[in-house]
Amino acid sequence: MNSRPFSRAVAVLIAVSMVIAVPATLAHDATAPSSAAHSPVTAKAYGLPPAIGRLGRDVGPSANMVHVDTRGESTAPEQGAINPLEIHDSEPAPMGIADYGITSPGAGAYTYSTEAVRGVISLLSDVETYNSSVYWGPTELGFQLNSEIYFETSSGSSFTYWTQDVILYNSTTDQIVQIIDNVWNQSSTSAEMSNQTIQGNGSVSSGSSGDWYAYGTSSSDPGGEGQTWQAGGSVVLEMDAFETDTGAPGVAFLYNDGYGAYAYDVVDFPWATQLSAFYGFVVSGSMIDPWGSPYDLELIMGGPGSGSQTYQEAGNVKLQLLEWNGENFESPTNAFNFGSETAEGVENSEGIWEYNIVSGNMTSHLIAGDNGDATPAQLYTQDAVGFLNFNDTGASGTLFINGTPTPFEDGGAFLTLYPGHYHVNVTIGTTTTYLGYCALKPGVPLNVTLSEVCPGGTSTASPSSTNPLLASIDGIPVYLLLVLLIVVIAVVAVVVGRSRRRPSAPTGTAPGAYAPPGPSYGAPAPPATPSPTGAPEYAPPAAYVPPAAPTPAPSSPPAYTPPPTPVPGPSPPPAYAPAPAAAPVAAPPVPQRACPRCGTVSPANWPQCPRCGLYFGPVPPAQWGPPAAAYAQAPPAQARYAPPPTPAYQPPPAPAAQVAAAPRPAPAAAPEAPKFCPQCGTAPAPGSTFCAKCGYDLRKVG
C-alpha cells in the first residue's frame, strides 16, 4: 500500500480543521462568560419600578436621562484636555483600561454620558499577587469598575457622586472574598453624607477620607462570596443609572459570576426629587470634579482596599470595558491602560492592547511585567480602531459579528471593533439577514443597512438560509462541531491506516537469509536442530517485514545496515562485497550467532552486536570463517553492508619489524565446545567460547 496519498489526505484533513479551528479556539468572548451573562434582569430583581436593568432591559430610557453621543460630540465648553499621565506616570497605579474622554494625553477632549457601564474580567491563568504590608490579606487584590454620576436640581445646584463596583479576590485560594460597592460624595471638598441622604442595603461610614457609603454581599447571595474563580472563568460587573418613581436619581450595582445577573444593591438619593437634568455616568476630557479627579470610566486591578497597593507576581487577566451608547454596549473609542479615580494600585503589571480575533472586541491584557515594561500608557486611539454602524429605524434585535451576539435596541447598533473582516448577521424578530463580509478600516466608520450590505450580503435571507457555520446547536457553534468532526475523522483514518500497513510478524527466516531489522524485535528464536552435515543452523529472530518488501531475491539490491561501532582490540577482516567479474558460486555457510542482549543474528566472527553494540569479546582467528576470496564470488543479495570509507576507529599500525616477520604459524585448534550450554541448553557453534544465547563461558566446561 502506497502511504503517500494516504498521508497527504490526512494532512489535508488536519489543515482544514486547523483553518476552521483558529477562530474556534479564539472564540472566547469576554462579553459573554456564560449564557447567563445575558439573562433577563427585571424590575422585580431591583425591587423598584421598571426603569432600570440594562442586562436584558426592555424599556426605554428615563424621562430626564440625557444621552450624549460617544463619537466626539461635546456638551461642555472646551477648557483644555486633561493629561492623565500627570496623575500616574509610573507604578504602582490602578492598571487596567480607562476612557478619559481624550484622544491623546492633553488633546482631543470629548464628553459623553451613559446610563449603564459594564466591566468584564477574564482570568486566562491564575493571578498571583502579594504585599506583606496588607495585614488583613497579603495575597488579596481587587477589581474595580469606577465612574461618576452627575445630576442637577431645579435650584441650579449640581452634584457628583463617585460609584464603585468591586470584587475582592484571594489569589492564594482562588476564591472571591466579597463583592462590595462604595459611593462617595465629590460634589465639593466639604461634602458630607448620611444615612438620610443615601439609601440602600448598606450604610454610611466616616473616616479620615471623609464620608462614604458601603455594602458587601453575604453568603446568602448567589455566587459571590466564597465562589471559586480560576483560570478560564469570567465575572461581569455592571452599574446602571436610573430614576425612581419619585424622580430621584439612583444606581444599581450588579454582578454575574456564572449564576446569572444579580443586583445585590440599589441606592438612591431620596432628597433629590426635583431634578432639572440627570446625566447618569459622565466621561469628560475637559473637566475635573471638585475633588480634582477626572470624569473617567475605568476597570482596574489594584490592592484590596484602604488605599493599599499590591505586586503582580504571575498570571494573565483580560479586562474589557463597555458603555451603553443608547443602542448597545460599546468599547471606548480611545483608551489608556490605567485609571485615576481610586487610590488602590498594583506594581509589576503590564497592560497590553489586545482584541478577540473572532468578535473584534478589544481588551487590556494584564501580565506580570518585565524589563521595565510595566508602565502607565495609552492603549489605542480612535484612529487605530474600526467602527461598524448598523441602522434600521425603530428596530431592536441582535447583531452577530462572526457569530458573537450583540443585543441592540432603538434603531440599530454602533460597535467599536478592531480593524479587519467580519461576517455580519442581524436578527430582527424571527428574520435573520446576512449583511455580508464587512471590512472595517482604521478610523473609518462603515455604515450598513438592510438595503446597503457588505460584499456577499443579502436582504432576503432567513434563519434557514444564513451562513450555516454561524448557526449553533444547543449553544455550540456549528463550525466548532465541524472542527471536532474533522479531527475525529483524521484520527480514525490514521489509526486504520497504520493497522492496515502492519502485517503479522514472520515466524522465521530461511537459514542463511538476511532479514532487515524492523520496527520491533522479539526474543531470539530457539536454535534449530543440527543439519545432517553436523553444522548447526540458527533461525534469526522474528522481525517485522513490510508486505511490499519480502525476503530479497538474489537480484534484489543489498539492504543497508549501519556498520558496527569499532571498539579497541582486534578488528574483523573487511566485509565482503560483490566481485566485479567472476561467475557467482555458492558461498559456504557462515557461522551465525544471536546477541544475548537484543537477539540480533550476526556472523560469528563479529566482535560486537551490530544493533545494540554489545561487545562479545575477542574472536580467535580460527573462528573468523573462510577467507575473503570465498566471499568475493557471493551474489549481490548476500551482501549485508559496505563499510564506511574511513571507520571511526582505526587500530594502531603494527610495528615495522613485524611487517617483515615470517608468516604466522597455524593457530592451534580451538578446544572442542560442549554439545549443549550447561546454563540454557543451547547447542553452541563449533569452537565457540561463549554461549550465543546466554553468554555463558563455555571454557568452564571441563
XYZ file of C-alpha atoms in Angstrom, residues 372-676:
305
model
C 10.516 47.966 32.969
C 7.607 47.491 30.527
C 5.007 47.748 33.318
C 4.209 51.441 32.970
C 1.041 53.540 32.519
C 0.431 54.401 28.855
C -2.229 54.823 26.184
C -3.664 51.582 24.772
C -5.168 52.809 21.495
C -6.759 55.796 19.773
C -9.817 56.212 17.557
C -7.532 56.338 14.518
C -6.419 52.751 15.172
C -9.833 51.093 15.558
C -12.754 50.362 13.235
C -16.429 51.324 13.546
C -19.488 49.383 12.374
C -22.750 51.336 12.249
C -25.931 49.345 11.523
C -29.150 51.328 11.093
C -32.759 50.142 10.913
C -35.168 52.783 12.191
C -37.026 51.710 15.306
C -35.731 48.145 15.219
C -34.441 46.077 18.126
C -32.650 42.770 17.748
C -29.235 41.148 17.814
C -26.200 41.830 15.647
C -23.811 38.888 15.172
C -20.124 39.517 14.498
C -18.627 36.192 13.362
C -21.325 34.554 15.445
C -20.752 36.686 18.571
C -24.061 38.305 19.606
C -24.560 41.972 20.493
C -28.152 42.846 21.507
C -29.324 46.307 20.405
C -32.454 48.459 20.544
C -33.906 51.753 19.342
C -32.906 51.546 15.682
C -29.528 49.896 15.284
C -26.082 49.201 16.684
C -22.781 51.055 16.748
C -19.679 48.958 17.531
C -16.042 49.865 18.082
C -14.001 46.884 16.882
C -10.513 46.009 15.821
C -9.975 46.661 12.078
C -10.457 43.579 9.922
C -13.011 41.471 8.046
C -16.107 40.105 9.767
C -19.146 38.072 8.779
C -22.129 40.103 9.969
C -25.671 38.817 10.539
C -28.620 40.601 12.106
C -31.712 39.050 13.652
C -34.816 41.218 13.999
C -37.839 39.370 15.270
C -37.803 35.974 13.563
C -35.889 37.101 10.475
C -32.140 36.801 10.148
C -30.295 38.686 7.413
C -26.741 38.091 6.313
C -25.217 41.550 5.895
C -22.087 40.235 4.197
C -18.350 40.045 4.784
C -17.658 43.532 6.100
C -14.225 45.171 6.025
C -13.506 47.644 8.824
C -10.721 50.142 8.206
C -8.890 52.084 10.945
C -10.632 55.310 11.862
C -13.351 54.991 9.192
C -16.986 54.182 10.146
C -18.722 51.586 7.956
C -22.455 52.177 7.537
C -24.629 49.128 6.882
C -28.403 48.803 6.464
C -30.748 46.071 5.316
C -30.584 47.504 1.810
C -26.917 48.584 1.805
C -24.978 45.474 2.724
C -21.354 44.386 2.567
C -19.997 42.157 -0.246
C -21.845 38.837 -0.332
C -24.685 40.106 1.811
C -28.375 39.775 1.085
C -31.509 41.342 2.483
C -33.739 38.343 1.780
C -32.027 35.729 3.936
C -33.994 33.834 6.547
C -32.755 31.924 9.577
C -32.612 28.741 7.465
C -30.604 30.356 4.660
C -27.977 32.233 6.624
C -24.380 31.184 6.828
C -24.637 27.682 8.364
C -21.240 27.958 10.050
C -22.540 30.849 12.146
C -25.516 28.874 13.450
C -25.427 26.874 16.669
C -26.819 23.662 18.103
C -27.736 23.856 21.784
C -25.467 26.885 22.062
C -22.461 25.155 20.423
C -21.370 26.851 17.142
C -21.699 24.650 14.068
C -18.175 25.467 12.930
C -16.804 24.176 16.243
C -18.722 20.913 15.840
C -17.343 20.663 12.296
C -13.799 21.074 13.601
C -14.318 18.280 16.141
C -15.763 16.009 13.435
C -12.796 16.596 11.129
C -10.319 15.899 13.925
C -12.101 12.640 14.819
C -12.112 11.527 11.162
C -8.417 12.309 10.830
C -7.508 10.379 13.986
C -9.565 7.347 12.935
C -8.010 7.439 9.468
C -4.504 7.452 10.932
C -5.256 4.517 13.234
C -6.907 2.448 10.484
C -4.139 3.232 8.033
C -1.440 2.102 10.420
C -3.243 -1.123 11.267
C -3.593 -1.998 7.581
C 0.099 -1.492 6.947
C 1.172 -3.704 9.882
C 1.103 -7.451 8.908
C 1.743 -10.314 11.292
C 5.383 -10.810 12.184
C 7.044 -13.693 10.241
C 7.541 -16.906 12.165
C 11.044 -17.479 10.947
C 13.638 -16.922 8.257
C 15.332 -19.391 5.961
C 18.813 -20.433 7.072
C 21.404 -18.028 5.871
C 18.858 -15.451 4.605
C 19.115 -11.909 5.914
C 16.031 -10.044 7.124
C 16.462 -6.285 7.612
C 15.717 -5.113 11.142
C 12.110 -3.946 11.517
C 10.418 -1.520 13.899
C 10.151 -4.118 16.634
C 12.114 -7.141 17.737
C 11.069 -10.147 19.762
C 13.122 -12.629 21.754
C 15.676 -14.679 19.750
C 14.243 -17.796 18.148
C 15.484 -21.091 19.652
C 18.353 -22.714 17.730
C 17.399 -25.201 15.044
C 18.385 -28.821 15.282
C 21.730 -29.643 13.672
C 21.583 -30.394 9.971
C 22.592 -33.821 8.618
C 26.045 -32.414 7.908
C 26.511 -31.704 11.583
C 26.651 -27.898 11.176
C 24.142 -26.147 13.446
C 21.625 -23.878 11.737
C 20.292 -20.759 13.508
C 16.997 -19.060 12.723
C 17.237 -15.250 13.054
C 14.785 -13.519 15.417
C 11.301 -12.764 14.188
C 11.191 -9.250 12.805
C 8.635 -7.053 11.155
C 8.930 -7.160 7.372
C 6.689 -4.843 5.316
C 4.484 -6.747 2.832
C 5.877 -4.727 -0.062
C 9.430 -5.828 0.740
C 9.635 -9.657 1.007
C 12.853 -11.545 1.554
C 15.253 -10.145 -1.073
C 15.857 -12.352 -4.107
C 19.364 -12.798 -5.497
C 18.671 -9.919 -7.883
C 17.445 -7.568 -5.159
C 19.718 -4.655 -4.183
C 21.558 -5.176 -0.920
C 19.837 -3.885 2.196
C 21.887 -1.430 4.186
C 22.569 -1.923 7.855
C 24.723 0.593 9.763
C 28.197 -0.823 10.448
C 29.074 -1.840 13.995
C 30.797 0.704 16.129
C 34.540 -0.130 16.164
C 35.969 -0.935 19.588
C 39.554 -1.288 20.757
C 41.046 -4.689 20.115
C 41.315 -6.967 17.148
C 39.196 -5.983 14.122
C 37.379 -8.495 11.954
C 38.553 -8.821 8.389
C 36.888 -6.498 5.853
C 33.324 -7.379 4.933
C 32.822 -8.982 1.622
C 31.488 -7.085 -1.376
C 30.281 -8.284 -4.815
C 33.148 -9.349 -7.060
C 33.428 -7.196 -10.195
C 33.934 -10.115 -12.550
C 33.544 -13.732 -11.533
C 30.982 -16.387 -12.051
C 28.793 -16.486 -8.970
C 29.285 -19.525 -6.853
C 27.518 -20.570 -3.735
C 29.170 -19.171 -0.640
C 29.966 -21.597 2.099
C 27.683 -21.289 5.121
C 28.791 -18.600 7.509
C 28.577 -19.383 11.211
C 25.971 -17.167 12.904
C 25.265 -16.182 16.465
C 22.490 -14.261 18.247
C 23.192 -11.275 20.501
C 22.301 -12.298 24.084
C 21.011 -8.757 24.762
C 18.755 -7.915 21.770
C 18.638 -11.197 19.812
C 20.097 -9.802 16.561
C 21.811 -12.508 14.451
C 25.266 -11.656 13.069
C 28.335 -13.539 11.742
C 30.164 -15.397 14.475
C 33.367 -13.536 13.648
C 31.946 -10.108 14.546
C 33.336 -8.849 17.864
C 30.158 -6.970 18.831
C 26.422 -6.743 18.092
C 25.692 -4.564 15.013
C 22.386 -3.385 16.523
C 22.893 -2.701 20.222
C 26.727 -2.660 20.267
C 27.182 -5.383 22.892
C 30.847 -6.387 22.862
C 31.213 -10.177 22.528
C 34.943 -10.268 23.285
C 37.953 -11.063 21.030
C 37.295 -13.777 18.487
C 40.130 -16.240 17.767
C 41.292 -16.107 14.148
C 40.231 -19.726 13.664
C 36.587 -18.653 14.068
C 36.665 -15.888 11.502
C 35.281 -18.149 8.790
C 36.504 -18.685 5.245
C 38.924 -16.270 3.572
C 37.700 -13.145 1.839
C 38.259 -14.749 -1.547
C 35.320 -17.044 -0.982
C 33.037 -14.049 -0.349
C 34.183 -12.222 -3.445
C 32.025 -14.529 -5.536
C 28.908 -14.266 -3.369
C 25.751 -12.990 -5.120
C 24.833 -9.323 -4.553
C 21.840 -10.274 -2.418
C 24.175 -11.771 0.185
C 25.990 -8.505 0.827
C 24.981 -7.112 4.198
C 26.753 -3.838 4.377
C 29.561 -1.827 2.928
C 31.969 -0.407 5.497
C 32.369 3.375 5.545
C 35.384 4.798 3.704
C 37.014 5.846 6.945
C 35.983 3.966 10.090
C 35.501 5.958 13.262
C 38.242 3.959 14.909
C 41.448 2.523 13.384
C 43.662 0.196 15.409
C 47.250 1.413 15.728
C 49.562 0.207 12.914
C 51.794 -2.765 13.687
C 55.498 -2.033 14.273
C 57.623 -2.103 11.153
C 59.617 -5.012 12.492
C 56.501 -7.153 12.436
C 55.689 -6.341 8.843
C 58.617 -8.316 7.617
C 58.167 -11.142 10.073
C 57.759 -14.676 8.935
C 54.233 -15.955 8.305
C 52.307 -16.703 11.425
C 52.106 -20.396 12.276
C 48.728 -22.003 12.034
C 46.760 -21.480 15.235
C 46.154 -24.378 17.465
C 42.814 -25.986 17.095
C 40.188 -24.479 19.351
C 39.091 -26.684 22.182
C 36.042 -28.658 21.352
C 32.931 -26.982 22.637
C 30.381 -28.959 24.615
C 27.314 -30.145 22.759
C 24.942 -28.050 24.894
